[in-house]
Tab-separated table of C-alpha atoms in Angstrom:
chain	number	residue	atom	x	y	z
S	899	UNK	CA	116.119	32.096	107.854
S	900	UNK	CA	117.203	34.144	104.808
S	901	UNK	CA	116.624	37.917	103.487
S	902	UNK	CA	113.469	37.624	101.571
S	903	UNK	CA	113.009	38.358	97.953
S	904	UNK	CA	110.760	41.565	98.770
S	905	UNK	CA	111.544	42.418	102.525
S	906	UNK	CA	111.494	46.359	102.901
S	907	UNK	CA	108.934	46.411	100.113
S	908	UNK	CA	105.183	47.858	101.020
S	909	UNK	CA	102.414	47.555	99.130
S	910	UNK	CA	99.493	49.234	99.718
S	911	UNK	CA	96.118	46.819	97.938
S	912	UNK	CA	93.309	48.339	96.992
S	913	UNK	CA	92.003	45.390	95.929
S	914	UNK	CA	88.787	43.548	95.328
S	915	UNK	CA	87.602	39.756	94.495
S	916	UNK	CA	90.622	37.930	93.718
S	917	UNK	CA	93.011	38.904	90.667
S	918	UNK	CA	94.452	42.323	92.978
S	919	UNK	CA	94.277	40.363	96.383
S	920	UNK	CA	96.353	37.287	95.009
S	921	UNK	CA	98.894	39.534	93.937
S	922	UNK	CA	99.658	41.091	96.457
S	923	UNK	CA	99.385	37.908	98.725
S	924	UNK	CA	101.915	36.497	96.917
S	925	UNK	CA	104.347	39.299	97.094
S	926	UNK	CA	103.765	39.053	101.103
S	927	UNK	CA	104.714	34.983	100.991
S	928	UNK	CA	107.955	36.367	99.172
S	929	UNK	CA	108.559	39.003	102.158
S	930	UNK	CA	106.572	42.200	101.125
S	931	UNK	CA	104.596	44.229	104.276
S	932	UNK	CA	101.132	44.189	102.445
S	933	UNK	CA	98.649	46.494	103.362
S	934	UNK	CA	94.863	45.288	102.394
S	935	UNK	CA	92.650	48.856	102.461
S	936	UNK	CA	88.946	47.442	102.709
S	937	UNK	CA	85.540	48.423	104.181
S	938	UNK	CA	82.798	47.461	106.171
S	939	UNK	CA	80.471	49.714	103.897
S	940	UNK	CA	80.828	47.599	101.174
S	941	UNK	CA	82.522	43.916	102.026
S	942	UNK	CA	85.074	42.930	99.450
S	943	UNK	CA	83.212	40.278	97.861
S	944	UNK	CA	85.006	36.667	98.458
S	945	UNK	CA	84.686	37.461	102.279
S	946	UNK	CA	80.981	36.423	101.355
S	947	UNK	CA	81.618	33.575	99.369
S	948	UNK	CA	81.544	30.171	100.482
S	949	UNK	CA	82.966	27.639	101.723
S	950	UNK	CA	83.004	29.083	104.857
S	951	UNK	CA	84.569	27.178	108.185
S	952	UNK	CA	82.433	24.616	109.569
S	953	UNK	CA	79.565	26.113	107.251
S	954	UNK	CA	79.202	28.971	109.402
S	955	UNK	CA	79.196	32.130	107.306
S	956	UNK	CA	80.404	35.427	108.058
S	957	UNK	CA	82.634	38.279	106.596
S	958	UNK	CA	86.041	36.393	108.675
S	959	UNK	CA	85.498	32.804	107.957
S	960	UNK	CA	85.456	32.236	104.055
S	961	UNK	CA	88.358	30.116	103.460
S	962	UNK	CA	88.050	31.632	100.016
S	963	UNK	CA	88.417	34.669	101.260
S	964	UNK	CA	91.668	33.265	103.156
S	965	UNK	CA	93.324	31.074	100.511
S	966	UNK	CA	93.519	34.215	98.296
S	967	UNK	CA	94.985	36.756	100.798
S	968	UNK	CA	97.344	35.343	103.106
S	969	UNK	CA	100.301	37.169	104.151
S	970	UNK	CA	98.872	40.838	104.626
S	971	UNK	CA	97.392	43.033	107.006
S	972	UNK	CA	93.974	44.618	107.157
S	973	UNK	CA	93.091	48.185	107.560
S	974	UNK	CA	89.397	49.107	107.716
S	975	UNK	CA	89.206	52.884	105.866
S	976	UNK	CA	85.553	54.102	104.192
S	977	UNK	CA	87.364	55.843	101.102
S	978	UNK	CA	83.701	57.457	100.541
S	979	UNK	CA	84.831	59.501	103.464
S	980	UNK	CA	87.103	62.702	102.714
S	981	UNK	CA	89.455	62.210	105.271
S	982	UNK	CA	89.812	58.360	104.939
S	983	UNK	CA	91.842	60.021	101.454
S	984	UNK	CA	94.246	61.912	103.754
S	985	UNK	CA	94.680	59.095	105.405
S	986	UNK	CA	95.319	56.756	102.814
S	987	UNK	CA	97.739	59.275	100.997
S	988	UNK	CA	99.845	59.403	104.044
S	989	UNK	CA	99.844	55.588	103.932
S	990	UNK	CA	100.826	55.791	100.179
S	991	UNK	CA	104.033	58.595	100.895
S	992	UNK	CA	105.558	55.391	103.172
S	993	UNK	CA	104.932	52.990	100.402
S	994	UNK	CA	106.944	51.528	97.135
S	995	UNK	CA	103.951	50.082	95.351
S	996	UNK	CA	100.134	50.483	95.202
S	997	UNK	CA	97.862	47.914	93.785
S	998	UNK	CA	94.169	48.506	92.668
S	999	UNK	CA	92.028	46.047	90.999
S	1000	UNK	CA	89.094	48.334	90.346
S	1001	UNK	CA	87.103	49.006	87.519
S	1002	UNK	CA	88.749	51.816	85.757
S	1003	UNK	CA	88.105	55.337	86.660
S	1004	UNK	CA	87.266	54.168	90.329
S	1005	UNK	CA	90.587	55.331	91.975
S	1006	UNK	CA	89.988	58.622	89.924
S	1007	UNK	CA	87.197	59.278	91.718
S	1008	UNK	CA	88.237	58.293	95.075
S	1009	UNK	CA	91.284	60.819	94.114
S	1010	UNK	CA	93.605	57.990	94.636
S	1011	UNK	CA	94.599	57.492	91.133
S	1012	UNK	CA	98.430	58.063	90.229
S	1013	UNK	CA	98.970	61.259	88.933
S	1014	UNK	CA	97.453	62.449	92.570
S	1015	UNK	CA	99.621	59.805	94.487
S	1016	UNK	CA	103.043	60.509	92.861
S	1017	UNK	CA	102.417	63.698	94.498
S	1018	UNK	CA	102.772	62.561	97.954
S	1019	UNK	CA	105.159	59.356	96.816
S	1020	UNK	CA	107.030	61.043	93.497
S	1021	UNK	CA	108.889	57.380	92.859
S	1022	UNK	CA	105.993	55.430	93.656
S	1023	UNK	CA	104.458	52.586	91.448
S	1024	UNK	CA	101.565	51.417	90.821
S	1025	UNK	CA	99.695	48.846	88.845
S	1026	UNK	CA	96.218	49.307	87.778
S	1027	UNK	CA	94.876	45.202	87.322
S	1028	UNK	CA	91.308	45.741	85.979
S	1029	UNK	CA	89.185	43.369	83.643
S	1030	UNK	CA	90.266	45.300	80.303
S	1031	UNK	CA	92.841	48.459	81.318
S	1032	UNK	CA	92.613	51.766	81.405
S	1033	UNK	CA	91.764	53.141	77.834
S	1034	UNK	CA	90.073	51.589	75.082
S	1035	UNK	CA	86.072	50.807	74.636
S	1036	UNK	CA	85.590	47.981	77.322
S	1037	UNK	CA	88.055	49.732	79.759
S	1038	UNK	CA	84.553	51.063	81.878
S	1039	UNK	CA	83.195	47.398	82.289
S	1040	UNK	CA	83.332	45.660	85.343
S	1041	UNK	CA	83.469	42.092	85.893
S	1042	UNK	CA	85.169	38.630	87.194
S	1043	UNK	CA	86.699	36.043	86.000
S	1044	UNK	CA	83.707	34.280	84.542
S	1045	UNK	CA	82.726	36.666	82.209
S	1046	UNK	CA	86.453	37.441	81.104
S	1047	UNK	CA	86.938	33.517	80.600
S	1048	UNK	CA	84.474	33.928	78.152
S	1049	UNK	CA	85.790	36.797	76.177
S	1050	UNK	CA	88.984	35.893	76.269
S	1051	UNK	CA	88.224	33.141	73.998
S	1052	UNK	CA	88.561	30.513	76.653
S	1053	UNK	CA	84.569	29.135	77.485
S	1054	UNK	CA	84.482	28.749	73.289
S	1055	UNK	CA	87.085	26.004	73.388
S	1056	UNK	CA	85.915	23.781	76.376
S	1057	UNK	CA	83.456	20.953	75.669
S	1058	UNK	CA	82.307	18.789	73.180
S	1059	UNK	CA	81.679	19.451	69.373
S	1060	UNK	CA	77.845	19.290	69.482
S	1061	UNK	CA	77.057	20.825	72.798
S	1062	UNK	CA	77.399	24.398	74.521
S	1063	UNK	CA	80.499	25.544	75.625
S	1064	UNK	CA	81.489	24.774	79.050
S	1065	UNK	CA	84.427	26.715	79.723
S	1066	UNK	CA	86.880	25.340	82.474
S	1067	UNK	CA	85.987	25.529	85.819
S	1068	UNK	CA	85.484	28.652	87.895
S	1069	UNK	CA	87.029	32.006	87.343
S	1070	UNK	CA	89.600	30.738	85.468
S	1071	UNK	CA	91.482	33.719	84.352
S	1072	UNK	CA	91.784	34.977	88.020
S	1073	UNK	CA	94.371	32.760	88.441
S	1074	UNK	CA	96.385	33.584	85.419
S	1075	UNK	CA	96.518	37.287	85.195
S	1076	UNK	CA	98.350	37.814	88.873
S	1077	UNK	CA	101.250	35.980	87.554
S	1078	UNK	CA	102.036	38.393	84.808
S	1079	UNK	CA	101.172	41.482	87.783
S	1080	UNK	CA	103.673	40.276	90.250
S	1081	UNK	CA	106.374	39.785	87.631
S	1082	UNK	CA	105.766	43.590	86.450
S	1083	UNK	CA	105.794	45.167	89.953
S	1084	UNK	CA	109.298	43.195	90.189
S	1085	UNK	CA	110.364	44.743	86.927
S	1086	UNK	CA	108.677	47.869	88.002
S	1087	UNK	CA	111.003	47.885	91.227
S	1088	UNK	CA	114.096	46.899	89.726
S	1089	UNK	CA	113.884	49.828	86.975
S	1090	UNK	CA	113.230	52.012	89.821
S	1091	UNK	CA	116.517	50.827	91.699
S	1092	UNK	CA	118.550	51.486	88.573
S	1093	UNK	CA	116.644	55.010	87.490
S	1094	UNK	CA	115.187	56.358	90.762
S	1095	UNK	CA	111.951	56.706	89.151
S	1096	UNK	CA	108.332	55.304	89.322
S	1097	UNK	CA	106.070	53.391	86.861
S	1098	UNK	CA	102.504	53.211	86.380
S	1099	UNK	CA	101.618	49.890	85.230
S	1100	UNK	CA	98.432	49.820	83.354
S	1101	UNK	CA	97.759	45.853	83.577
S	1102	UNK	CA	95.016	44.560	81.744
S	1103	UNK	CA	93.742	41.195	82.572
S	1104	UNK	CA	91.776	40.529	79.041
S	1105	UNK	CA	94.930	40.912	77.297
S	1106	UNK	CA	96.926	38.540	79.827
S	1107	UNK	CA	94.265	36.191	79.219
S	1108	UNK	CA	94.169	36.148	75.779
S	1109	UNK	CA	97.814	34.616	75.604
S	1110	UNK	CA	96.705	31.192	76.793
S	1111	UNK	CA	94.747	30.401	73.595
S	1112	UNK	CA	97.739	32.352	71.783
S	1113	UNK	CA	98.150	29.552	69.107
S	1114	UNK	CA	94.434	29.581	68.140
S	1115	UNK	CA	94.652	33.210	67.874
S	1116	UNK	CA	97.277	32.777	65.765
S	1117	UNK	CA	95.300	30.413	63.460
S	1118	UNK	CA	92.844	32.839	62.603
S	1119	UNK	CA	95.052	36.215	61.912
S	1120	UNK	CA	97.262	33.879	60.179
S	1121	UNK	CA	94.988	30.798	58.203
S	1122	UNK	CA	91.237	32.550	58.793
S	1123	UNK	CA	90.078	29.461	60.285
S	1124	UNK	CA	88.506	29.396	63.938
S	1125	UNK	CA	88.997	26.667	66.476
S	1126	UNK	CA	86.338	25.514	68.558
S	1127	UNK	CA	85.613	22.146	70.642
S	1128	UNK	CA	87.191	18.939	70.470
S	1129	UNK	CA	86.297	17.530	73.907
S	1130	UNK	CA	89.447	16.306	75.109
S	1131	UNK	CA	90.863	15.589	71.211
S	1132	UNK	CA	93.952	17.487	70.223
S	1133	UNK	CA	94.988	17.495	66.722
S	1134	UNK	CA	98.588	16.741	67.074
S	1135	UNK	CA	98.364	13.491	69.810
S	1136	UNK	CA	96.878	10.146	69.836
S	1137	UNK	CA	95.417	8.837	72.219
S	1138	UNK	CA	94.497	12.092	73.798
S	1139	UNK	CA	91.770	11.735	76.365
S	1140	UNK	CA	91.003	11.001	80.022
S	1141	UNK	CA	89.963	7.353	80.176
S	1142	UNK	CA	87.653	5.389	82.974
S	1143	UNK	CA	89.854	3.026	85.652
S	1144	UNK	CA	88.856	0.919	88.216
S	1145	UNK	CA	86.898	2.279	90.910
S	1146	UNK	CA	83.611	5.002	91.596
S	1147	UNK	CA	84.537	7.866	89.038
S	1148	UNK	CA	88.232	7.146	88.465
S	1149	UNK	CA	89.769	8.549	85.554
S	1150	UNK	CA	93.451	9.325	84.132
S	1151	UNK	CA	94.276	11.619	81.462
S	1152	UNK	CA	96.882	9.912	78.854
S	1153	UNK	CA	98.666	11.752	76.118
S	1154	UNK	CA	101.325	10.570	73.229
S	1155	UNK	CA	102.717	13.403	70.777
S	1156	UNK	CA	104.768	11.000	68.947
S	1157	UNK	CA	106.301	7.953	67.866
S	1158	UNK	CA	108.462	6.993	70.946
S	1159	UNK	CA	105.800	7.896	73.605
S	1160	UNK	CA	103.388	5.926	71.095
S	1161	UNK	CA	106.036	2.577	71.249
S	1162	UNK	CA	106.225	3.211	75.304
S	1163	UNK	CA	102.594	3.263	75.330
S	1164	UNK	CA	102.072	-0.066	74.132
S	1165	UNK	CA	104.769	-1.002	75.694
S	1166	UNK	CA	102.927	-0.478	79.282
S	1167	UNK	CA	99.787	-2.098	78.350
S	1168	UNK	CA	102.017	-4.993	77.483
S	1169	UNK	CA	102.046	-4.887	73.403
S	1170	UNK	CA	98.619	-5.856	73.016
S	1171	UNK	CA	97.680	-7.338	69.866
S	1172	UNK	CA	95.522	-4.556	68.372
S	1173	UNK	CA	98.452	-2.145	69.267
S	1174	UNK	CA	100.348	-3.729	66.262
S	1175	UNK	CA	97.868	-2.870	63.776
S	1176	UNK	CA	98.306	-0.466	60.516
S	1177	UNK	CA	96.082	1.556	61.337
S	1178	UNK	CA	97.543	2.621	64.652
S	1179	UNK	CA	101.142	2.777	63.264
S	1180	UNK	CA	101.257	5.909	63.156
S	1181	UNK	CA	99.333	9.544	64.484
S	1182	UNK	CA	97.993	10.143	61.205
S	1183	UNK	CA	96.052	7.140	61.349
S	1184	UNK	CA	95.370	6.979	65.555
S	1185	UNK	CA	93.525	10.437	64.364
S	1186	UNK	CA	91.218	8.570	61.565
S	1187	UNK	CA	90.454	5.876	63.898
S	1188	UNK	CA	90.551	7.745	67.472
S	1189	UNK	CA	86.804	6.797	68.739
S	1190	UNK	CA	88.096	2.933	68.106
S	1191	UNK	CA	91.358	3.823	69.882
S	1192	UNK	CA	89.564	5.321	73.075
S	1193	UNK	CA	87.835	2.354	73.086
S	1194	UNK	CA	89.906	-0.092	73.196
S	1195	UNK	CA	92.159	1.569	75.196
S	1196	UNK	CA	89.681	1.981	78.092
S	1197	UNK	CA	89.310	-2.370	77.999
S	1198	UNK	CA	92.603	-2.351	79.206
S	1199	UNK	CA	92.558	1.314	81.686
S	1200	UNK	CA	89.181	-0.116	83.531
S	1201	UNK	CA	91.265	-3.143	84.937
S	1202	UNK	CA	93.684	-0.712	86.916
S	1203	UNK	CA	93.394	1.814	89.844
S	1204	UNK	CA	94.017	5.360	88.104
S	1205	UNK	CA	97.111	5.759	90.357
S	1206	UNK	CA	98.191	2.666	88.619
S	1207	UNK	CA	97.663	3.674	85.116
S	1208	UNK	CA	99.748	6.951	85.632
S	1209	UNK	CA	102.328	4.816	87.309
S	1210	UNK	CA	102.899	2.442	85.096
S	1211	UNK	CA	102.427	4.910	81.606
S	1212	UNK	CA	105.197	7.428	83.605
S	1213	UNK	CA	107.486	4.469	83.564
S	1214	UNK	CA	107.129	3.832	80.289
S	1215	UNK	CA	107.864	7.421	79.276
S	1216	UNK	CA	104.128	8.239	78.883
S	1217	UNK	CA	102.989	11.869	79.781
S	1218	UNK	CA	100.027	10.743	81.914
S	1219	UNK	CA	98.188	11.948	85.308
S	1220	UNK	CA	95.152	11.075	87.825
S	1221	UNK	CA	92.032	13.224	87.600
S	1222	UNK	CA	92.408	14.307	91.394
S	1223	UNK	CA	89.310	15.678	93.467
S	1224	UNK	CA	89.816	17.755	96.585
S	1225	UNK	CA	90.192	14.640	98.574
S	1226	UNK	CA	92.988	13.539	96.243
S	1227	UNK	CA	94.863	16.847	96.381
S	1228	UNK	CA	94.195	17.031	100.428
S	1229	UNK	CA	96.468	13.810	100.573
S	1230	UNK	CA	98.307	14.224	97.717
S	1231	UNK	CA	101.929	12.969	98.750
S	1232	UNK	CA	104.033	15.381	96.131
S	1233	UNK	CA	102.239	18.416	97.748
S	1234	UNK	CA	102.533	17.085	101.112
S	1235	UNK	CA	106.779	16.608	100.463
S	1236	UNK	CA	107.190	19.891	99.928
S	1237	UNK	CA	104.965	20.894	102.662
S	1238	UNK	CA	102.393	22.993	100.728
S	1239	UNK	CA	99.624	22.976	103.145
S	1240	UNK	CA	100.444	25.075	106.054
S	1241	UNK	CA	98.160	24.613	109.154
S	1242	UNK	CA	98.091	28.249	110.594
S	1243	UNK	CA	95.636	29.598	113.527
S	1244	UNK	CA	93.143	32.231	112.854
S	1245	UNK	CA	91.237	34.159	115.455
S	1246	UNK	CA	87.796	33.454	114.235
S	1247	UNK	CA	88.320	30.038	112.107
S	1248	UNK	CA	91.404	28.059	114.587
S	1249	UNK	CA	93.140	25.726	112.569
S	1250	UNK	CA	93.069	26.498	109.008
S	1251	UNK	CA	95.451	25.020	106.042
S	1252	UNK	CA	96.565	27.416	103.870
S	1253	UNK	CA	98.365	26.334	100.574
S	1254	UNK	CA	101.730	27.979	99.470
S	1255	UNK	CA	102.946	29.122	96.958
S	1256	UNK	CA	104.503	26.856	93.776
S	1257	UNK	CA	108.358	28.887	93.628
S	1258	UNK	CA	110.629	27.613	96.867
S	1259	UNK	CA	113.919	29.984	96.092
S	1260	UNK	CA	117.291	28.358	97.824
S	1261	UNK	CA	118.254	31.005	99.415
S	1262	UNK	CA	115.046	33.170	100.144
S	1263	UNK	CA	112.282	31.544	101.790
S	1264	UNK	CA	108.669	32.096	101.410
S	1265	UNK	CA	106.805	32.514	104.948
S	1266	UNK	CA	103.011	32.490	104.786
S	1267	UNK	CA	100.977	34.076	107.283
S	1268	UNK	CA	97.099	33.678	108.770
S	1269	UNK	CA	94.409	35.502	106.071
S	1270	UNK	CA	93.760	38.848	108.093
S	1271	UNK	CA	89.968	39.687	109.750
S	1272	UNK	CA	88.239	42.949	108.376
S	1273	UNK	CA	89.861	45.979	109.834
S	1274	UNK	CA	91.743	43.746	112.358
S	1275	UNK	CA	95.168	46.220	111.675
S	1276	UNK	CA	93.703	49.524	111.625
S	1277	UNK	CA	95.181	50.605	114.712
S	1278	UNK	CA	98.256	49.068	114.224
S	1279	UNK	CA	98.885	50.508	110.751
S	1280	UNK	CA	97.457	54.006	111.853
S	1281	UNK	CA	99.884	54.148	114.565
S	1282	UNK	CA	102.895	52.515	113.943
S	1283	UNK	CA	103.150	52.911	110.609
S	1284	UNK	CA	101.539	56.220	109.681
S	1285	UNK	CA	102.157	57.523	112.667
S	1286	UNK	CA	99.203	59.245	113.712
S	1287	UNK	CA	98.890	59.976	117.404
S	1288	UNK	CA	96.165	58.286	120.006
S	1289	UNK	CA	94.314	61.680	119.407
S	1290	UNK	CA	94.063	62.123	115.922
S	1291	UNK	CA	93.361	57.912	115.876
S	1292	UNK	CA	90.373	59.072	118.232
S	1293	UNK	CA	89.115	61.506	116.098
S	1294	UNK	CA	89.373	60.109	112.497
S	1295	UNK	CA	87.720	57.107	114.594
S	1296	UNK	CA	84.943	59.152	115.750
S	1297	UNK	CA	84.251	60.601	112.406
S	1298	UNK	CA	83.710	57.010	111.249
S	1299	UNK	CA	86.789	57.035	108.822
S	1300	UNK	CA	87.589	53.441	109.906
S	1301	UNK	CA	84.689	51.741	108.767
């Protein structure tokens, strides 16, 4: 096996729900020794959250808590304590990175924030992932991804014209910002190779957000005019829609953004008769007459299997896909080539799959590891990687600094 992208890199997580512990799970798939810092005084929140394994809840057996933090260790420290901060400063002077996804002003008053840990760690970086960064008039409000789905202009834009917003499913933007946090920390690392010096990345997820509705954004500054929902209309393709198959709730999404997708579309339903017609010649006219279009389209889409629709419109050059369920994606044969589901054992759950992640690099291989139980690498970290002695372990211990 390879040198991985990040081996020698440690990164110290102070993280919390999901944004902060995805990041740093991913850097650990690419190689990175990540250190989780959590409590038992106050349980980082998706250890709570279902589903749990077997339905049988408790702080080690969310498998939400597992998909999102893979590939790190766990170190129980109550940083309400004053010497769990000596302790996690000494952590931070062996360290390259930290990681918080607090609310702003948090690691302030823990004394953990930067300009106190570039004291201990004068080339350290860190990157400060909260829900609207560190300055500014929102930068004191917590939240999740829910409520930042919303603001960010995303809930407006999902649903149908004459009904409430419904926003796409889940925290959505949770799953956007840590892509823009782990390419900064590898920016962040690389100027540090070529300077010497550290960076404090002040990462705010709002604005990372925002840039997935960046065109409609644009509309307004540009044109004053605000977008808002289409159901699954877009104004530049026709037919643009998901569309009932064969089958108990079987859909498939179809979309044409031009002429020769629109001429290998009727080519796969086999140039049906009403696919000659003026009115459909061309996507000025498919958007005048789009409710008819749907229509008739879904005659021919209810005969088929949805696997079968998205075959046959793929092989006709048509951009076109099943609506999968969990079921679907559990047995999905793409995912399961490139082995994306790894079955790994976990002291309190046994066999758990845990998905990978979507990058495979030829000549540095990803390697996921178990989801960690609460505190389950205290010791080990304490010890073998700070380096405190069997004595002082006792007596931080004792003091309840590991809790």
């Amino acid at each position: 096996m390879g040198k991985k992208i990040l081996d020698g890199i440690r990164i110290v997580e102070f993280g919390w729900a999901v944004v902060g512990p995805i990041t740093s799970s991913w850097a650990g798939n690419y190689g990175a020794e990540v250190i989780k810092v959590e409590t038992n005084t106050k349980v980082d929140v998706i250890r709570t959250m279902p589903p749990f394994k077997d339905d049988r809840a408790d702080i080690n057996t969310s498998l939400f808590f597992a998909r999102e933090n893979a590939s790190k260790y766990s170190m129980a420290l109550n940083l309400v304590h004053p010497e769990a901060i000596k302790v996690a400063k000494r952590l931070v002077s062996l360290s390259d990175v930290v990681l918080d996804s607090y609310t702003s002003g948090v690691m302030s008053r823990f004394g953990l924030d930067y300009q106190e840990l570039k004291k201990v760690k004068p080339n350290l970086i860190m990157i400060s992932s909260c829900m609207y960064g560190q300055t500014g008039t929102y930068r004191s409000m917590p939240g999740y991804g829910v409520p930042l789905t919303a603001i960010s202009g995303l809930t407006e834009i999902c649903g149908w014209p004459d009904r409430k917003p419904t926003g796409p499913y889940g925290s959505y933007t949770d799953y956007l910002v840590p892509r823009y946090n782990l390419l900064a920390i590898v920016a962040a690392l690389d100027y540090r190779r070529r300077t010497g010096d550290g960076l404090y990345l002040d990462a705010s997820q709002y604005e990372a957000s925002v840039q997935f509705i960046a065109p409609l954004l644009l509309d307004y500054v540009v044109n004053k005019r605000i977008n808002t929902r289409q159901g699954n209309a877009c104004p530049h393709a026709a037919p643009h829609g998901v569309y009932r198959c064969h089958g108990n709730d079987r859909w498939c999404a179809i979309t044409v953004f031009n002429d020769e997708q629109w001429n290998g579309f009727c080519k796969a339903i086999g140039n049906l008769p009403w696919t000659q017609e003026s009115k459909f010649s061309t996507i000025l006219s498919r958007k005048k007459h789009e409710e008819e279009l749907d229509r008739l389209i879904e005659k021919w889409t209810i005969e088929h299997t949805a696997e079968e629709v998205m075959i046959i419109m793929q092989r006709y050059g048509v951009p076109a896909g099943v609506l999968n369920n969990g079921e679907d994606l559990g047995n999905d044969p793409q995912l399961k080539h490139h082995h994306y589901y790894k079955k790994l054992e976990h002291p309190e759950m046994g066999a758990v799959d845990y998905p990978s992640h979507s990058i495979q690099f030829s000549k540095s291989p990803q390697e996921v590891f178990r989801s960690p139980c609460l505190g389950e690498h205290t010791e080990h970290v304490c010890k073998n990687i700070i380096g405190l002695s069997d004595d002082e372990f006792e007596a931080y211990s004792a003091k309840g600094v590991f809790e």
